[in-house]
CSV table of C-alpha atoms in Angstrom, one decimal:
chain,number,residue,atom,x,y,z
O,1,UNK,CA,20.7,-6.2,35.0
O,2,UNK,CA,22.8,-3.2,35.4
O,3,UNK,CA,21.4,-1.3,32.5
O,4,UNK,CA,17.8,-1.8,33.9
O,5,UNK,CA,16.7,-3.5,31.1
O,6,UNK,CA,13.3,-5.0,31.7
O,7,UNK,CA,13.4,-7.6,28.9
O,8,UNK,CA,17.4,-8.3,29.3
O,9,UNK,CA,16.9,-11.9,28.2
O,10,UNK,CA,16.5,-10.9,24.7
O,11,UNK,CA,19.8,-8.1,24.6
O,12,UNK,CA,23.4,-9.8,24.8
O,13,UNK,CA,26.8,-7.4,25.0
O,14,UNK,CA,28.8,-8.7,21.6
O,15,UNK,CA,32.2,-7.5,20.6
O,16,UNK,CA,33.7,-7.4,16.6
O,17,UNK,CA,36.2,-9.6,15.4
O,18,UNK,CA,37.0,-9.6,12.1
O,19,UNK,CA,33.5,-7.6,11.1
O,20,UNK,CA,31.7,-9.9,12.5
O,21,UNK,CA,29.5,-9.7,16.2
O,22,UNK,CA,30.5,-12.3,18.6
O,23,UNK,CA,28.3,-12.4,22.1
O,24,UNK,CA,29.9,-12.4,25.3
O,25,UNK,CA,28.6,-15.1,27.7
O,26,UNK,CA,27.3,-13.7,30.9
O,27,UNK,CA,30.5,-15.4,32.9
O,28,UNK,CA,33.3,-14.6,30.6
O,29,UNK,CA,35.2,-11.8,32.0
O,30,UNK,CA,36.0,-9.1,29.3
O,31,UNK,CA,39.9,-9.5,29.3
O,32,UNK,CA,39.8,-12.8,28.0
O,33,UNK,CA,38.1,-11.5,24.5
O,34,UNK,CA,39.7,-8.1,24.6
O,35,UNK,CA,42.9,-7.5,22.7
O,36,UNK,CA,46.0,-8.3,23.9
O,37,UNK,CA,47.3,-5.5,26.4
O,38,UNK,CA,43.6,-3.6,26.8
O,39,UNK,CA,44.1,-4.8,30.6
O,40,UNK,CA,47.5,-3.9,31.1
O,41,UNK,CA,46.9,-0.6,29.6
O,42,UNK,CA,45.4,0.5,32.5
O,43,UNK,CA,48.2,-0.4,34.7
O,44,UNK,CA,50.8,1.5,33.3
O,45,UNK,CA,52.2,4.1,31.3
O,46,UNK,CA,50.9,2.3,27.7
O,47,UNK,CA,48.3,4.1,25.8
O,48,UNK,CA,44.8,2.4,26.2
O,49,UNK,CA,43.7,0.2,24.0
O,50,UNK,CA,39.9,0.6,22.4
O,51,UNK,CA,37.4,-2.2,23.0
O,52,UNK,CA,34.0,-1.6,22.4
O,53,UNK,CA,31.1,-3.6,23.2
O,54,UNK,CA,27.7,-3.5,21.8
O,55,UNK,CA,24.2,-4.0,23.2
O,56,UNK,CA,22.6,-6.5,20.7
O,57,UNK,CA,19.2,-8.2,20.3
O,58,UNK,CA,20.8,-11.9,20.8
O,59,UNK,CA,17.1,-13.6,20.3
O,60,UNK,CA,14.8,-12.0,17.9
O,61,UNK,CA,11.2,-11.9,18.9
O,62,UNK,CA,9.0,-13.8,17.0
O,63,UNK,CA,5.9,-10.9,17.1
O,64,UNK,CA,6.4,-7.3,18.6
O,65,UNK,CA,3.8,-8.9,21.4
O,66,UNK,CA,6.5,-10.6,22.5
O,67,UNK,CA,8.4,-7.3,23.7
O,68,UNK,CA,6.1,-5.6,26.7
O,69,UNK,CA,8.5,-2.4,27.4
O,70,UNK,CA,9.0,0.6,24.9
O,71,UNK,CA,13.1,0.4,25.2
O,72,UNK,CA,13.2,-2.7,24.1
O,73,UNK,CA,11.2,-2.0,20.7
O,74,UNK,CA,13.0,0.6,20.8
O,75,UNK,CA,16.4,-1.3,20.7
O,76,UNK,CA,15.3,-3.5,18.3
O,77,UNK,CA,14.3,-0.9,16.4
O,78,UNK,CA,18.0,0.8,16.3
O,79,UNK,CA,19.2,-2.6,15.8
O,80,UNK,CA,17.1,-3.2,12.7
O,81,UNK,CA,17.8,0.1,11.0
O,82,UNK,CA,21.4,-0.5,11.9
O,83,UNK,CA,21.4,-3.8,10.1
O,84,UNK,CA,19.5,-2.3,7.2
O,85,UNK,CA,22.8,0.0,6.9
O,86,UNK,CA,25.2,-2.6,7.3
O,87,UNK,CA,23.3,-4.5,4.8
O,88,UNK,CA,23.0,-7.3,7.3
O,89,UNK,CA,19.1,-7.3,6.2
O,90,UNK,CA,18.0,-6.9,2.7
O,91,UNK,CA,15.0,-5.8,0.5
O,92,UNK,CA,13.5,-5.1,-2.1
O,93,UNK,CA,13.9,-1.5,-3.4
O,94,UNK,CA,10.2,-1.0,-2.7
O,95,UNK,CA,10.5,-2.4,0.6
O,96,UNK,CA,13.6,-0.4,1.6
O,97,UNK,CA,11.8,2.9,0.4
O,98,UNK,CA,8.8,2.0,2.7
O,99,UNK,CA,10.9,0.9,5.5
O,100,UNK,CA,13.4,4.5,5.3
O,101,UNK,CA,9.4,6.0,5.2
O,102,UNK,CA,8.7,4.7,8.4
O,103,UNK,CA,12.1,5.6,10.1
O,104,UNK,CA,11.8,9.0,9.1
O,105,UNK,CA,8.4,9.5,10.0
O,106,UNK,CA,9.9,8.2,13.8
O,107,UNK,CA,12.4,10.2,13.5
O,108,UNK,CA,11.2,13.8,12.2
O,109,UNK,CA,7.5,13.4,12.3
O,110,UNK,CA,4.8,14.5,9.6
O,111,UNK,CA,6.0,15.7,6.4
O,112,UNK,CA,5.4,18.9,5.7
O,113,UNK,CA,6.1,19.9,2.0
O,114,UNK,CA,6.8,23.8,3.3
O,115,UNK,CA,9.6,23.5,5.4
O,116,UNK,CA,11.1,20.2,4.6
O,117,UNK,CA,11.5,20.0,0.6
O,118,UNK,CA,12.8,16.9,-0.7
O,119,UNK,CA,16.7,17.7,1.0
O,120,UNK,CA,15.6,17.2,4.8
O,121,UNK,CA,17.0,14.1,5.5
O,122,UNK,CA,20.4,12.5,4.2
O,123,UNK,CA,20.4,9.4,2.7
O,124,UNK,CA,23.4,7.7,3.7
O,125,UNK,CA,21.7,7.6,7.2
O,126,UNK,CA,19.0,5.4,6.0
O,127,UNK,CA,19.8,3.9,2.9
O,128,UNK,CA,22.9,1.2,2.3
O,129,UNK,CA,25.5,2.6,-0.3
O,130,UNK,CA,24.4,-0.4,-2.6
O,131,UNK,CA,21.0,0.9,-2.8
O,132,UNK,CA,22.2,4.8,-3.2
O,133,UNK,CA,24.2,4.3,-5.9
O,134,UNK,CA,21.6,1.3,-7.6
O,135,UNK,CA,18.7,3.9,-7.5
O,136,UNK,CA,20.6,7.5,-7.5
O,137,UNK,CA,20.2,10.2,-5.0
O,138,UNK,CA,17.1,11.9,-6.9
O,139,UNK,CA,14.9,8.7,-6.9
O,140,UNK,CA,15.8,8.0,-3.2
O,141,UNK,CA,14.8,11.7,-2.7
O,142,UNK,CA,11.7,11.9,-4.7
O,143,UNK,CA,10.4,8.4,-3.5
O,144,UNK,CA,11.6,8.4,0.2
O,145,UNK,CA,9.4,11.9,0.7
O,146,UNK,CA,6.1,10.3,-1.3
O,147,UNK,CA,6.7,7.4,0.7
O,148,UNK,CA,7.2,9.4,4.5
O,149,UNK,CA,3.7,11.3,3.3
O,150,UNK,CA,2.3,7.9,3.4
O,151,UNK,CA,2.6,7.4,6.9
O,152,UNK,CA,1.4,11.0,8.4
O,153,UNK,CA,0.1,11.0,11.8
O,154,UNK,CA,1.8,8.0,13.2
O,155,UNK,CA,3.3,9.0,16.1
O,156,UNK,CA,6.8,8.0,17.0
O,157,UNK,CA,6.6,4.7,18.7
O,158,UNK,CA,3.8,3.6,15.7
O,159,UNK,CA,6.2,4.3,13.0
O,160,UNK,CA,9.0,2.2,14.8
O,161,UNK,CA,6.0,-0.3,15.2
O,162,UNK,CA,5.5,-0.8,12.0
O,163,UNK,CA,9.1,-0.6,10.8
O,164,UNK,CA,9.6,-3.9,13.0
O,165,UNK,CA,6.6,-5.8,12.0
O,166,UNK,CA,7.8,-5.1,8.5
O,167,UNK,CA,11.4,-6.0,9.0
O,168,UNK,CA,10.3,-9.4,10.9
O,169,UNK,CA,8.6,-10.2,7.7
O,170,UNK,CA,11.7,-10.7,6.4
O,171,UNK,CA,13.4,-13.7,5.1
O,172,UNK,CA,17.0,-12.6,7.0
O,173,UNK,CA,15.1,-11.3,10.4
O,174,UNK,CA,16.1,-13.0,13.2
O,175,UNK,CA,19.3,-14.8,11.7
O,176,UNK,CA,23.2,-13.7,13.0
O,177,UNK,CA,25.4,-14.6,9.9
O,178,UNK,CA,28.9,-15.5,10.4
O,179,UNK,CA,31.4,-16.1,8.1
């Protein structure tokens, strides 16, 4: 692969239509699932035309065994808290409170009472806006920093660990809705 992506077989590039992730088959070129006029906007005087693409898990492991190389838990990882967001995977309110613990434990290590208070992280980075506004900002603040005490002294890479074995127990893991 071009990326250097050890486990590439699992990762697919995708593209949005209509909110929803299509994957682009290895052989299709991009033009042909591009809008209209992204390749003649490089030709000429036109304006360009956005088209993103997106790395994607396109085949879920079935255990975080399965994945040998630290970028690609790591990508699933993104991927899962992504989905969490997009409310692509869903919970319940305990659940989602232990998972957010876990990603911000990755993400900003041990809690420490002292520097951090209960306004260290924002919540609209790791919680839906379904959940915000079903539990209210001061729960998710209260309960998201009791939880993230919980899980002191993982490192990093454990705390994504975990997040993905607990995500993968769920009943949406693996699945790619479409309308």
């Amino acid at each position: 692969t071009h990326a250097e992506l050890p486990e590439f077989f699992f990762f697919g590039l995708s593209y949005i239509n209509d909110g929803e992730h299509f994957f682009i088959d290895s052989d299709t070129k991009l033009h042909k699932v591009a809008p209209e006029g992204w390749k003649d906007g490089l030709k000429g005087n036109l304006p360009p035309l956005t088209f993103s693409v997106y790395l994607r898990i396109k085949f879920y492991p079935e255990h975080i065994g399965m994945l040998r190389h630290s970028i690609s838990r790591h990508l699933l990882y993104l991927q899962l808290r992504h989905d969490f967001l997009e409310e692509r995977l869903t919970c319940s309110d305990e659940k989602t409170v232990a998972l957010v613990g876990l990603a911000i434990q990755s993400e900003y290590g041990d809690y420490d009472q002292e520097t951090m208070g209960k306004n260290y992280f924002i919540p609209e980075h790791y919680y839906c806006g379904s959940v915000i506004k079903r539990l209210g900002l001061g729960y998710i603040r209260d309960n998201t920093a009791e939880t993230h005490c919980n899980y002191t002294g993982l490192s990093h890479v454990q705390a994504e660990v975990e997040f993905i074995k607990m995500a993968q127990q769920l009943q949406e893991y693996g699945i790619h809705f479409h309308k």
